[in-house]
mmCIF file of N, CA and C in Angstrom:
data_model
loop_
_atom_site.group_PDB
_atom_site.id
_atom_site.type_symbol
_atom_site.label_atom_id
_atom_site.label_comp_id
_atom_site.label_asym_id
_atom_site.label_seq_id
_atom_site.Cartn_x
_atom_site.Cartn_y
_atom_site.Cartn_z
ATOM 1 N N MET Z 188 79.336 129.661 141.004
ATOM 2 C CA MET Z 188 80.072 128.756 140.620
ATOM 3 C C MET Z 188 80.010 127.493 141.661
ATOM 4 N N ILE Z 189 80.458 128.008 142.909
ATOM 5 C CA ILE Z 189 80.443 127.033 144.161
ATOM 6 C C ILE Z 189 79.189 126.220 144.384
ATOM 7 N N ARG Z 190 78.022 127.291 144.006
ATOM 8 C CA ARG Z 190 76.794 126.640 144.439
ATOM 9 C C ARG Z 190 76.510 125.339 143.518
ATOM 10 N N ASP Z 191 76.876 125.498 142.137
ATOM 11 C CA ASP Z 191 76.932 124.351 141.402
ATOM 12 C C ASP Z 191 77.749 123.246 141.597
ATOM 13 N N LEU Z 192 78.977 123.670 142.191
ATOM 14 C CA LEU Z 192 79.739 122.404 142.684
ATOM 15 C C LEU Z 192 79.501 121.784 143.666
ATOM 16 N N ASN Z 193 78.492 122.222 144.495
ATOM 17 C CA ASN Z 193 77.949 121.927 145.838
ATOM 18 C C ASN Z 193 76.876 121.144 145.721
ATOM 19 N N LYS Z 194 75.906 121.507 144.506
ATOM 20 C CA LYS Z 194 74.523 120.619 144.257
ATOM 21 C C LYS Z 194 74.494 119.722 144.081
ATOM 22 N N GLN Z 195 75.746 118.848 143.712
ATOM 23 C CA GLN Z 195 75.840 117.336 143.705
ATOM 24 C C GLN Z 195 75.781 116.653 144.622
ATOM 25 N N PHE Z 196 76.097 117.142 145.838
ATOM 26 C CA PHE Z 196 76.357 116.705 147.002
ATOM 27 C C PHE Z 196 75.543 116.863 148.047
ATOM 28 N N ASP Z 197 74.121 116.857 147.695
ATOM 29 C CA ASP Z 197 72.824 117.168 149.001
ATOM 30 C C ASP Z 197 72.824 115.945 149.696
ATOM 31 N N SER Z 198 73.030 114.594 149.128
ATOM 32 C CA SER Z 198 72.252 113.358 149.571
ATOM 33 C C SER Z 198 73.001 113.220 151.164
ATOM 34 N N GLU Z 199 72.139 112.545 151.912
ATOM 35 C CA GLU Z 199 72.593 112.556 153.476
ATOM 36 C C GLU Z 199 73.178 111.195 153.750
ATOM 37 N N HIS Z 200 73.381 110.059 152.716
ATOM 38 C CA HIS Z 200 73.965 108.640 152.695
ATOM 39 C C HIS Z 200 75.104 108.975 152.675
ATOM 40 N N GLY Z 201 75.645 107.859 153.382
ATOM 41 C CA GLY Z 201 77.200 107.906 153.771
ATOM 42 C C GLY Z 201 77.748 108.574 154.204
ATOM 43 N N ASN Z 202 79.410 108.500 154.516
ATOM 44 C CA ASN Z 202 80.125 109.355 155.724
ATOM 45 C C ASN Z 202 79.954 110.893 155.244
ATOM 46 N N ARG Z 203 80.029 111.610 156.188
ATOM 47 C CA ARG Z 203 80.115 113.059 156.090
ATOM 48 C C ARG Z 203 81.172 113.580 155.253
ATOM 49 N N ALA Z 204 80.812 114.266 154.014
ATOM 50 C CA ALA Z 204 81.936 114.523 153.165
ATOM 51 C C ALA Z 204 82.686 115.677 153.470
ATOM 52 N N TYR Z 205 83.700 116.001 152.892
ATOM 53 C CA TYR Z 205 84.358 117.421 153.005
ATOM 54 C C TYR Z 205 83.795 118.216 152.383
ATOM 55 N N PRO Z 206 83.625 119.398 152.820
ATOM 56 C CA PRO Z 206 83.187 120.757 152.167
ATOM 57 C C PRO Z 206 84.373 120.654 150.893
ATOM 58 N N ARG Z 207 83.443 120.968 149.573
ATOM 59 C CA ARG Z 207 84.004 120.979 148.500
ATOM 60 C C ARG Z 207 84.832 122.272 148.298
ATOM 61 N N GLU Z 208 84.322 123.439 148.945
ATOM 62 C CA GLU Z 208 85.276 124.688 149.107
ATOM 63 C C GLU Z 208 86.685 124.277 149.621
ATOM 64 N N LEU Z 209 86.634 123.470 150.645
ATOM 65 C CA LEU Z 209 87.862 123.022 151.628
ATOM 66 C C LEU Z 209 88.546 122.343 150.567
ATOM 67 N N LEU Z 210 88.458 121.371 149.755
ATOM 68 C CA LEU Z 210 89.361 120.440 149.096
ATOM 69 C C LEU Z 210 89.707 121.552 147.757
ATOM 70 N N LEU Z 211 88.847 122.397 147.423
ATOM 71 C CA LEU Z 211 89.229 123.141 146.156
ATOM 72 C C LEU Z 211 90.557 124.416 146.816
ATOM 73 N N GLY Z 212 90.052 124.696 147.867
ATOM 74 C CA GLY Z 212 91.142 125.571 148.763
ATOM 75 C C GLY Z 212 92.638 125.280 148.855
ATOM 76 N N VAL Z 213 92.424 123.843 149.320
ATOM 77 C CA VAL Z 213 93.617 123.190 149.547
ATOM 78 C C VAL Z 213 94.461 122.852 148.162
ATOM 79 N N LEU Z 214 93.527 122.456 146.972
ATOM 80 C CA LEU Z 214 94.349 122.261 145.681
ATOM 81 C C LEU Z 214 94.834 123.557 145.275
ATOM 82 N N MET Z 215 94.042 124.598 145.492
ATOM 83 C CA MET Z 215 94.819 125.991 144.723
ATOM 84 C C MET Z 215 95.896 126.461 145.436
ATOM 85 N N TYR Z 216 95.905 126.068 146.838
ATOM 86 C CA TYR Z 216 96.891 126.664 147.762
ATOM 87 C C TYR Z 216 98.149 125.694 147.165
ATOM 88 N N CYS Z 217 97.824 124.444 147.067
ATOM 89 C CA CYS Z 217 99.126 123.372 146.636
ATOM 90 C C CYS Z 217 99.566 123.790 145.308
ATOM 91 N N SER Z 218 98.776 124.327 144.342
ATOM 92 C CA SER Z 218 98.943 124.613 143.153
ATOM 93 C C SER Z 218 100.172 125.738 143.271
ATOM 94 N N THR Z 219 99.654 126.825 143.985
ATOM 95 C CA THR Z 219 100.598 128.003 144.287
ATOM 96 C C THR Z 219 102.238 127.200 144.926
ATOM 97 N N LEU Z 220 102.200 125.982 145.406
ATOM 98 C CA LEU Z 220 103.449 125.710 145.870
ATOM 99 C C LEU Z 220 103.926 124.537 145.031
ATOM 100 N N HIS Z 221 103.315 124.543 143.780
ATOM 101 C CA HIS Z 221 103.693 123.622 142.729
ATOM 102 C C HIS Z 221 103.715 122.365 142.935
ATOM 103 N N ILE Z 222 102.991 121.890 143.969
ATOM 104 C CA ILE Z 222 102.596 120.714 144.169
ATOM 105 C C ILE Z 222 101.493 120.407 143.646
ATOM 106 N N SER Z 223 101.478 119.418 142.482
ATOM 107 C CA SER Z 223 100.184 118.654 141.800
ATOM 108 C C SER Z 223 99.991 117.348 142.067
ATOM 109 N N ASN Z 224 100.915 116.475 142.485
ATOM 110 C CA ASN Z 224 100.704 115.299 142.797
ATOM 111 C C ASN Z 224 99.726 114.846 143.612
ATOM 112 N N LEU Z 225 98.564 114.084 143.926
ATOM 113 C CA LEU Z 225 97.452 114.150 144.720
ATOM 114 C C LEU Z 225 98.080 113.458 146.129
ATOM 115 N N THR Z 226 99.101 112.616 146.190
ATOM 116 C CA THR Z 226 99.559 111.938 147.236
ATOM 117 C C THR Z 226 100.479 112.845 147.979
ATOM 118 N N SER Z 227 101.204 114.064 147.347
ATOM 119 C CA SER Z 227 101.870 114.875 147.822
ATOM 120 C C SER Z 227 100.904 115.994 148.492
ATOM 121 N N VAL Z 228 99.855 116.172 147.874
ATOM 122 C CA VAL Z 228 98.987 117.168 148.519
ATOM 123 C C VAL Z 228 98.316 116.942 149.616
ATOM 124 N N ALA Z 229 98.081 115.482 149.800
ATOM 125 C CA ALA Z 229 97.476 114.814 150.889
ATOM 126 C C ALA Z 229 98.677 114.848 152.204
ATOM 127 N N ARG Z 230 100.118 114.441 151.630
ATOM 128 C CA ARG Z 230 101.132 114.817 152.537
ATOM 129 C C ARG Z 230 101.014 116.415 153.163
ATOM 130 N N GLU Z 231 101.109 117.354 152.340
ATOM 131 C CA GLU Z 231 101.130 118.561 152.732
ATOM 132 C C GLU Z 231 99.827 119.153 153.675
ATOM 133 N N CYS Z 232 99.044 118.332 153.594
ATOM 134 C CA CYS Z 232 97.895 118.664 154.466
ATOM 135 C C CYS Z 232 97.973 118.000 155.937
ATOM 136 N N LYS Z 233 99.041 117.609 155.956
ATOM 137 C CA LYS Z 233 99.690 116.737 157.087
ATOM 138 C C LYS Z 233 100.637 117.856 157.860
ATOM 139 N N LEU Z 234 101.577 118.146 156.865
ATOM 140 C CA LEU Z 234 102.916 118.895 157.577
ATOM 141 C C LEU Z 234 102.775 120.515 157.341
ATOM 142 N N ASN Z 235 101.906 121.100 156.394
ATOM 143 C CA ASN Z 235 101.857 122.561 156.120
ATOM 144 C C ASN Z 235 101.284 123.020 157.347
ATOM 145 N N ARG Z 236 101.763 124.183 158.085
ATOM 146 C CA ARG Z 236 100.683 124.626 159.106
ATOM 147 C C ARG Z 236 99.852 125.344 158.692
ATOM 148 N N MET Z 237 100.194 126.297 158.051
ATOM 149 C CA MET Z 237 98.818 127.199 156.760
ATOM 150 C C MET Z 237 97.569 126.137 156.361
ATOM 151 N N LEU Z 238 97.915 125.025 155.934
ATOM 152 C CA LEU Z 238 96.734 124.378 155.725
ATOM 153 C C LEU Z 238 96.254 123.644 156.710
ATOM 154 N N GLN Z 239 96.812 123.524 157.913
ATOM 155 C CA GLN Z 239 96.203 122.602 159.028
ATOM 156 C C GLN Z 239 95.116 123.691 159.599
ATOM 157 N N VAL Z 240 95.493 125.208 159.725
ATOM 158 C CA VAL Z 240 94.600 125.887 160.068
ATOM 159 C C VAL Z 240 93.481 125.996 159.043
ATOM 160 N N PHE Z 241 93.777 125.931 157.564
ATOM 161 C CA PHE Z 241 92.671 126.216 156.729
ATOM 162 C C PHE Z 241 91.672 124.849 156.838
ATOM 163 N N THR Z 242 92.065 123.692 156.922
ATOM 164 C CA THR Z 242 91.383 122.535 156.942
ATOM 165 C C THR Z 242 91.029 122.372 158.543
ATOM 166 N N CYS Z 243 91.347 123.313 159.448
ATOM 167 C CA CYS Z 243 90.893 123.046 160.691
ATOM 168 C C CYS Z 243 91.486 121.377 161.453
ATOM 169 N N GLY Z 244 92.514 121.249 161.093
ATOM 170 C CA GLY Z 244 92.900 119.881 161.338
ATOM 171 C C GLY Z 244 92.675 118.712 160.741
ATOM 172 N N GLU Z 245 91.643 118.936 159.695
ATOM 173 C CA GLU Z 245 91.288 117.740 158.782
ATOM 174 C C GLU Z 245 92.582 117.490 157.596
ATOM 175 N N THR Z 246 92.740 116.225 157.537
ATOM 176 C CA THR Z 246 93.977 115.631 156.732
ATOM 177 C C THR Z 246 93.318 114.707 155.576
ATOM 178 N N PRO Z 247 92.591 115.444 154.606
ATOM 179 C CA PRO Z 247 91.928 114.517 153.402
ATOM 180 C C PRO Z 247 93.007 113.722 152.873
ATOM 181 N N SER Z 248 92.606 112.515 152.486
ATOM 182 C CA SER Z 248 93.512 111.789 151.819
ATOM 183 C C SER Z 248 93.791 111.816 150.460
ATOM 184 N N ALA Z 249 94.675 111.056 149.570
ATOM 185 C CA ALA Z 249 95.010 111.231 148.202
ATOM 186 C C ALA Z 249 93.568 110.671 147.489
ATOM 187 N N SER Z 250 93.090 109.828 148.090
ATOM 188 C CA SER Z 250 91.768 109.348 147.422
ATOM 189 C C SER Z 250 90.534 110.084 147.654
ATOM 190 N N THR Z 251 90.595 110.932 148.634
ATOM 191 C CA THR Z 251 89.396 112.108 148.719
ATOM 192 C C THR Z 251 89.557 112.992 147.490
ATOM 193 N N PHE Z 252 90.945 113.356 147.119
ATOM 194 C CA PHE Z 252 90.763 114.291 146.167
ATOM 195 C C PHE Z 252 90.895 113.684 144.838
ATOM 196 N N LYS Z 253 91.152 112.356 144.798
ATOM 197 C CA LYS Z 253 90.707 111.762 143.276
ATOM 198 C C LYS Z 253 89.125 111.687 143.116
ATOM 199 N N ARG Z 254 88.580 111.472 144.437
ATOM 200 C CA ARG Z 254 87.204 111.189 144.235
ATOM 201 C C ARG Z 254 86.581 112.798 143.874
ATOM 202 N N PHE Z 255 87.313 113.778 144.065
ATOM 203 C CA PHE Z 255 86.997 114.952 144.074
ATOM 204 C C PHE Z 255 86.671 115.386 142.521
ATOM 205 N N PHE Z 256 87.909 115.081 142.419
ATOM 206 C CA PHE Z 256 88.067 115.710 140.696
ATOM 207 C C PHE Z 256 87.288 114.269 140.018
ATOM 208 N N LYS Z 257 86.748 112.978 140.116
ATOM 209 C CA LYS Z 257 86.215 112.048 139.547
ATOM 210 C C LYS Z 257 84.704 112.473 139.574
ATOM 211 N N GLU Z 258 84.172 112.929 140.818
ATOM 212 C CA GLU Z 258 82.717 112.871 140.872
ATOM 213 C C GLU Z 258 82.147 114.400 140.597
ATOM 214 N N ASN Z 259 83.068 115.310 140.521
ATOM 215 C CA ASN Z 259 82.543 116.701 140.077
ATOM 216 C C ASN Z 259 82.478 116.950 138.894
ATOM 217 N N ASN Z 260 81.638 117.917 138.424
ATOM 218 C CA ASN Z 260 81.412 118.244 137.030
ATOM 219 C C ASN Z 260 82.574 119.133 136.696
ATOM 220 N N ARG Z 261 83.200 118.204 135.604
ATOM 221 C CA ARG Z 261 84.651 119.204 135.225
ATOM 222 C C ARG Z 261 84.236 120.363 134.618
ATOM 223 N N LEU Z 262 83.565 120.536 133.774
ATOM 224 C CA LEU Z 262 82.886 122.169 133.341
ATOM 225 C C LEU Z 262 83.013 122.868 134.721
ATOM 226 N N THR Z 263 82.178 123.009 135.620
ATOM 227 C CA THR Z 263 82.250 123.645 136.786
ATOM 228 C C THR Z 263 83.884 124.002 137.304
ATOM 229 N N LEU Z 264 84.542 122.758 137.380
ATOM 230 C CA LEU Z 264 85.864 122.707 137.981
ATOM 231 C C LEU Z 264 86.548 123.706 137.030
ATOM 232 N N LYS Z 265 86.671 123.570 135.848
ATOM 233 C CA LYS Z 265 87.213 124.396 134.553
ATOM 234 C C LYS Z 265 87.100 125.988 134.959
ATOM 235 N N LYS Z 266 85.643 126.489 135.026
ATOM 236 C CA LYS Z 266 85.210 127.469 135.451
ATOM 237 C C LYS Z 266 85.920 128.046 136.457
ATOM 238 N N ILE Z 267 85.944 127.147 137.421
ATOM 239 C CA ILE Z 267 86.485 127.924 138.939
ATOM 240 C C ILE Z 267 87.894 127.945 138.550
ATOM 241 N N PHE Z 268 88.747 127.139 138.205
ATOM 242 C CA PHE Z 268 90.263 127.439 138.351
ATOM 243 C C PHE Z 268 90.461 128.374 137.186
ATOM 244 N N CYS Z 269 89.778 128.692 135.996
ATOM 245 C CA CYS Z 269 89.898 130.122 135.054
ATOM 246 C C CYS Z 269 89.773 131.104 135.503
ATOM 247 N N CYS Z 270 88.539 131.213 136.470
ATOM 248 C CA CYS Z 270 88.091 132.422 137.146
ATOM 249 C C CYS Z 270 89.344 132.978 138.195
ATOM 250 N N THR Z 271 90.097 132.109 138.772
ATOM 251 C CA THR Z 271 91.208 132.357 139.746
ATOM 252 C C THR Z 271 92.103 132.771 138.930
ATOM 253 N N LEU Z 272 92.591 132.043 137.944
ATOM 254 C CA LEU Z 272 93.743 132.431 137.195
ATOM 255 C C LEU Z 272 93.528 133.825 136.406
ATOM 256 N N LEU Z 273 92.578 134.219 136.067
ATOM 257 C CA LEU Z 273 92.023 135.387 135.647
ATOM 258 C C LEU Z 273 92.229 136.840 136.740
#
């Protein structure tokens, strides 16, 4: 499933993208903290020590998370979230 998630982003054009696994991990961790607002998720990346370690100090913005949802295959994201719930 992760391979399906990443295969859409093989282009070398533009700025270096955040690894999709990193964004997915941040979103899943924030969901355990009951943080669903993408602006709050981005703020949590700046404040939460656990997330700072996980992201190696990277601080994705709310627009990065919005693009993550907009540009990914929704079915793949749904499969990943369903598998983690199971």
